[in-house]
Amino acid sequence: MKIKNLIFLLIPAIAVAGFALFLSISQYEPTYAEPASNQNKTENVTFAAIFPEDPIMGNLKAPKTIVAFEDFGCGRCRDQMKTFNELLEKYPNQVKIIWKSLDVTRFPYSSELAHSYAYCANTQKKFTEFKNNLLTLENIDEDNLKTGATLTELDKSLLDNCLKSEEVKIYKEKNRQLATTLGVNTVPTIFIDNKAIQEPLTLEGWEALLSLPQ
C-alpha cells in the first residue's frame, strides 16, 4: 500500500513538472534572431561575387579583372590604390578593377564613414575622383571627408540623403559577409580568377603577373 500511495503522489508531481518544462520551452527566444530576409545573405558563396553597387575602375570590357578588398584606413591599401592608378593609366583598356569596400580600420580614425562617403560618391558616378582626392589628404577624419566631397564636387543634398540611407549600410554589410565567407582576414586582399593572390607592390610586378606588355 505504501508503494501504491507513493506512486499516486508522484504522478501529479511529474505532470506538474512536465507542464512547467513545456511552458519554459514554449517561451524560449534565441539570443540571435533569424534575419527577416535572405536577400543580402552570402552563405555558400565560394567566389568573389560582384555586386551591382561595387565601383568599377577601368574599361568594363577589359579582359583582365582584379577584385580588390581594400580599406581607406589601411596604409598598404592606399599605396596599392596609387599603384592601381598607374596600372589603369598605362593599360586603360586591358585592366578593370572591382573595388570592394571593407571598413576594418578603427584607429587612429575609423574608416566606416569614409566607406559610406565612397559608396555615396559612386552613386553619383564619381567614386574614382573621390578616392583620388581622398588619397591626397593626410587622414580620413570627418573634416577631410567633407573636403574630399567638396573637391569632388559631390551634390551635397544627394550626399546627405545617401549617408543617412539604409542602402549604404546594407552594401557595406554585404561585403563584410562576403569577406567572411571567403576567409578574407586582412586588407588589401586581391582576387584574380576567383583566387586570392599575393599582390605585387609595384607596377612592374602587376605587369608581370597579368602578362601585360611593358
CSV table of C-alpha atoms in Angstrom, one decimal:
chain,number,residue,atom,x,y,z
A,1,MET,CA,0.0,0.0,0.0
A,2,LYS,CA,2.8,2.4,0.8
A,3,ILE,CA,4.3,1.9,-2.7
A,4,LYS,CA,0.9,2.4,-4.4
A,5,ASN,CA,0.4,5.6,-2.4
A,6,LEU,CA,3.8,6.8,-3.3
A,7,ILE,CA,3.1,6.2,-7.0
A,8,PHE,CA,-0.2,8.1,-6.8
A,9,LEU,CA,1.6,11.0,-5.1
A,10,LEU,CA,4.4,11.1,-7.7
A,11,ILE,CA,2.2,11.1,-10.8
A,12,PRO,CA,0.7,14.5,-10.2
A,13,ALA,CA,4.1,15.9,-9.3
A,14,ILE,CA,5.6,14.6,-12.6
A,15,ALA,CA,2.7,16.0,-14.5
A,16,VAL,CA,3.2,19.4,-13.0
A,17,ALA,CA,7.0,19.3,-13.6
A,18,GLY,CA,6.4,18.3,-17.3
A,19,PHE,CA,3.9,21.1,-17.8
A,20,ALA,CA,6.3,23.7,-16.3
A,21,LEU,CA,9.1,22.4,-18.7
A,22,PHE,CA,6.7,22.7,-21.7
A,23,LEU,CA,5.9,26.4,-20.7
A,24,SER,CA,9.6,27.1,-20.3
A,25,ILE,CA,10.5,25.7,-23.8
A,26,SER,CA,7.5,27.4,-25.5
A,27,GLN,CA,8.6,30.8,-24.1
A,28,TYR,CA,12.2,30.5,-25.2
A,29,GLU,CA,13.6,33.0,-27.7
A,30,PRO,CA,17.0,32.6,-29.3
A,31,THR,CA,19.7,35.2,-28.5
A,32,TYR,CA,20.4,35.8,-32.2
A,33,ALA,CA,17.2,36.3,-34.2
A,34,GLU,CA,16.9,34.9,-37.7
A,35,PRO,CA,17.3,37.6,-40.4
A,36,ALA,CA,14.0,38.9,-41.7
A,37,SER,CA,15.1,38.3,-45.3
A,38,ASN,CA,17.6,36.2,-47.2
A,39,GLN,CA,18.1,39.0,-49.8
A,40,ASN,CA,21.5,40.1,-48.6
A,41,LYS,CA,22.9,36.8,-47.3
A,42,THR,CA,26.1,35.4,-48.9
A,43,GLU,CA,26.2,31.9,-47.4
A,44,ASN,CA,27.7,29.2,-49.6
A,45,VAL,CA,29.4,31.8,-51.9
A,46,THR,CA,32.7,30.4,-52.9
A,47,PHE,CA,33.8,33.1,-55.4
A,48,ALA,CA,34.5,36.8,-55.2
A,49,ALA,CA,30.9,37.8,-56.1
A,50,ILE,CA,30.4,41.2,-57.7
A,51,PHE,CA,27.5,43.4,-56.6
A,52,PRO,CA,25.8,46.0,-58.7
A,53,GLU,CA,26.9,48.7,-56.2
A,54,ASP,CA,30.6,47.9,-56.5
A,55,PRO,CA,32.7,50.6,-58.0
A,56,ILE,CA,34.4,49.5,-61.2
A,57,MET,CA,37.5,51.3,-62.4
A,58,GLY,CA,38.8,50.9,-65.9
A,59,ASN,CA,37.1,49.7,-69.1
A,60,LEU,CA,34.2,47.4,-68.4
A,61,LYS,CA,35.2,45.3,-71.4
A,62,ALA,CA,38.8,44.9,-70.3
A,63,PRO,CA,39.9,41.3,-70.4
A,64,LYS,CA,41.9,41.4,-67.1
A,65,THR,CA,39.8,41.7,-64.0
A,66,ILE,CA,41.1,42.4,-60.5
A,67,VAL,CA,38.8,42.2,-57.4
A,68,ALA,CA,40.3,44.2,-54.5
A,69,PHE,CA,39.1,44.2,-50.9
A,70,GLU,CA,40.5,47.5,-49.6
A,71,ASP,CA,40.1,49.9,-46.8
A,72,PHE,CA,40.8,53.7,-46.8
A,73,GLY,CA,42.3,53.5,-43.3
A,74,CYS,CA,44.9,50.9,-44.4
A,75,GLY,CA,48.3,52.4,-45.4
A,76,ARG,CA,49.2,49.5,-47.6
A,77,CYS,CA,45.8,49.7,-49.3
A,78,ARG,CA,46.4,53.4,-50.0
A,79,ASP,CA,49.7,52.5,-51.6
A,80,GLN,CA,48.1,49.8,-53.6
A,81,MET,CA,45.4,52.2,-54.8
A,82,LYS,CA,48.1,54.6,-56.1
A,83,THR,CA,49.7,51.6,-57.9
A,84,PHE,CA,46.4,50.7,-59.4
A,85,ASN,CA,46.0,54.3,-60.7
A,86,GLU,CA,49.3,53.8,-62.5
A,87,LEU,CA,48.2,50.5,-63.9
A,88,LEU,CA,44.9,51.9,-65.2
A,89,GLU,CA,46.6,54.9,-66.7
A,90,LYS,CA,49.0,52.8,-68.6
A,91,TYR,CA,46.6,50.0,-69.6
A,92,PRO,CA,43.2,51.7,-69.7
A,93,ASN,CA,41.6,49.0,-72.0
A,94,GLN,CA,43.3,45.9,-70.7
A,95,VAL,CA,42.5,46.0,-67.0
A,96,LYS,CA,39.5,46.7,-64.8
A,97,ILE,CA,39.3,46.8,-61.0
A,98,ILE,CA,36.3,45.8,-59.0
A,99,TRP,CA,36.7,47.7,-55.7
A,100,LYS,CA,35.3,46.0,-52.6
A,101,SER,CA,34.6,48.1,-49.5
A,102,LEU,CA,35.9,46.6,-46.3
A,103,ASP,CA,36.0,49.1,-43.4
A,104,VAL,CA,38.0,47.3,-40.8
A,105,THR,CA,40.2,50.2,-39.5
A,106,ARG,CA,39.3,51.7,-36.1
A,107,PHE,CA,42.5,53.5,-35.1
A,108,PRO,CA,43.6,56.3,-35.3
A,109,TYR,CA,40.4,57.0,-37.4
A,110,SER,CA,37.6,54.7,-38.0
A,111,SER,CA,37.1,54.1,-41.8
A,112,GLU,CA,33.4,53.4,-41.5
A,113,LEU,CA,32.3,56.9,-42.5
A,114,ALA,CA,35.0,57.1,-45.3
A,115,HIS,CA,33.4,54.0,-46.9
A,116,SER,CA,30.0,55.5,-46.6
A,117,TYR,CA,31.2,58.6,-48.4
A,118,ALA,CA,32.8,56.4,-51.1
A,119,TYR,CA,29.6,54.5,-51.6
A,120,CYS,CA,27.7,57.7,-52.0
A,121,ALA,CA,30.3,59.1,-54.4
A,122,ASN,CA,29.8,56.0,-56.5
A,123,THR,CA,26.0,56.6,-56.6
A,124,GLN,CA,26.9,60.0,-58.2
A,125,LYS,CA,29.3,58.2,-60.6
A,126,LYS,CA,32.3,59.9,-59.0
A,127,PHE,CA,33.9,57.2,-57.0
A,128,THR,CA,37.3,57.3,-58.7
A,129,GLU,CA,37.6,61.1,-58.4
A,130,PHE,CA,36.6,61.0,-54.7
A,131,LYS,CA,39.0,58.1,-54.0
A,132,ASN,CA,41.9,60.0,-55.6
A,133,ASN,CA,41.0,63.2,-53.8
A,134,LEU,CA,40.9,61.3,-50.5
A,135,LEU,CA,44.4,59.9,-51.2
A,136,THR,CA,45.8,63.4,-51.3
A,137,LEU,CA,44.6,64.2,-47.8
A,138,GLU,CA,46.5,63.4,-44.7
A,139,ASN,CA,43.9,61.3,-42.9
A,140,ILE,CA,40.2,60.2,-43.1
A,141,ASP,CA,38.7,62.2,-40.3
A,142,GLU,CA,35.3,63.7,-41.0
A,143,ASP,CA,36.7,67.2,-41.9
A,144,ASN,CA,38.8,65.6,-44.6
A,145,LEU,CA,35.9,63.5,-45.9
A,146,LYS,CA,33.9,66.7,-46.3
A,147,THR,CA,36.9,68.3,-48.0
A,148,GLY,CA,37.2,65.3,-50.4
A,149,ALA,CA,33.5,65.6,-51.2
A,150,THR,CA,33.9,69.3,-51.9
A,151,LEU,CA,36.9,68.7,-54.1
A,152,THR,CA,34.9,66.0,-56.0
A,153,GLU,CA,32.0,68.4,-56.3
A,154,LEU,CA,29.5,65.9,-55.0
A,155,ASP,CA,25.9,67.1,-54.8
A,156,LYS,CA,25.6,67.9,-51.1
A,157,SER,CA,21.9,67.2,-50.9
A,158,LEU,CA,22.2,63.8,-52.5
A,159,LEU,CA,25.2,63.1,-50.4
A,160,ASP,CA,23.5,63.9,-47.1
A,161,ASN,CA,20.5,61.8,-48.0
A,162,CYS,CA,22.7,58.9,-49.1
A,163,LEU,CA,24.8,58.9,-45.9
A,164,LYS,CA,21.6,58.6,-43.9
A,165,SER,CA,20.1,55.8,-46.1
A,166,GLU,CA,19.9,52.1,-45.3
A,167,GLU,CA,21.3,51.2,-48.7
A,168,VAL,CA,24.8,52.3,-47.7
A,169,LYS,CA,24.7,50.1,-44.5
A,170,ILE,CA,23.3,47.1,-46.5
A,171,TYR,CA,26.0,47.4,-49.1
A,172,LYS,CA,28.9,47.5,-46.6
A,173,GLU,CA,27.4,44.6,-44.7
A,174,LYS,CA,27.1,42.5,-47.8
A,175,ASN,CA,30.9,43.0,-48.4
A,176,ARG,CA,31.6,42.1,-44.8
A,177,GLN,CA,29.7,38.9,-45.1
A,178,LEU,CA,31.3,38.1,-48.4
A,179,ALA,CA,34.8,38.7,-46.9
A,180,THR,CA,34.0,36.4,-44.0
A,181,THR,CA,32.7,33.7,-46.3
A,182,LEU,CA,35.8,33.9,-48.5
A,183,GLY,CA,38.2,33.9,-45.5
A,184,VAL,CA,39.4,37.4,-46.1
A,185,ASN,CA,41.1,38.4,-42.8
A,186,THR,CA,43.4,41.2,-44.0
A,187,VAL,CA,43.5,44.1,-46.3
A,188,PRO,CA,44.3,44.5,-49.1
A,189,THR,CA,43.2,41.1,-50.3
A,190,ILE,CA,43.2,40.7,-54.1
A,191,PHE,CA,41.4,38.1,-56.2
A,192,ILE,CA,42.1,37.2,-59.8
A,193,ASP,CA,40.1,34.5,-61.4
A,194,ASN,CA,38.4,33.9,-58.0
A,195,LYS,CA,41.7,33.1,-56.3
A,196,ALA,CA,43.3,35.2,-53.6
A,197,ILE,CA,46.8,36.2,-54.7
A,198,GLN,CA,49.9,37.8,-53.1
A,199,GLU,CA,49.6,41.2,-54.6
A,200,PRO,CA,52.6,42.8,-56.2
A,201,LEU,CA,53.9,46.1,-54.7
A,202,THR,CA,55.0,47.7,-57.9
A,203,LEU,CA,53.6,48.5,-61.4
A,204,GLU,CA,56.2,46.2,-62.9
A,205,GLY,CA,55.1,43.4,-60.6
A,206,TRP,CA,51.5,43.8,-61.8
A,207,GLU,CA,52.6,43.9,-65.5
A,208,ALA,CA,54.5,40.6,-65.0
A,209,LEU,CA,51.6,39.0,-63.1
A,210,LEU,CA,49.0,40.0,-65.7
A,211,SER,CA,51.3,39.3,-68.6
A,212,LEU,CA,50.9,42.9,-69.8
A,213,PRO,CA,53.4,44.4,-72.4
A,214,GLN,CA,55.9,46.6,-70.7
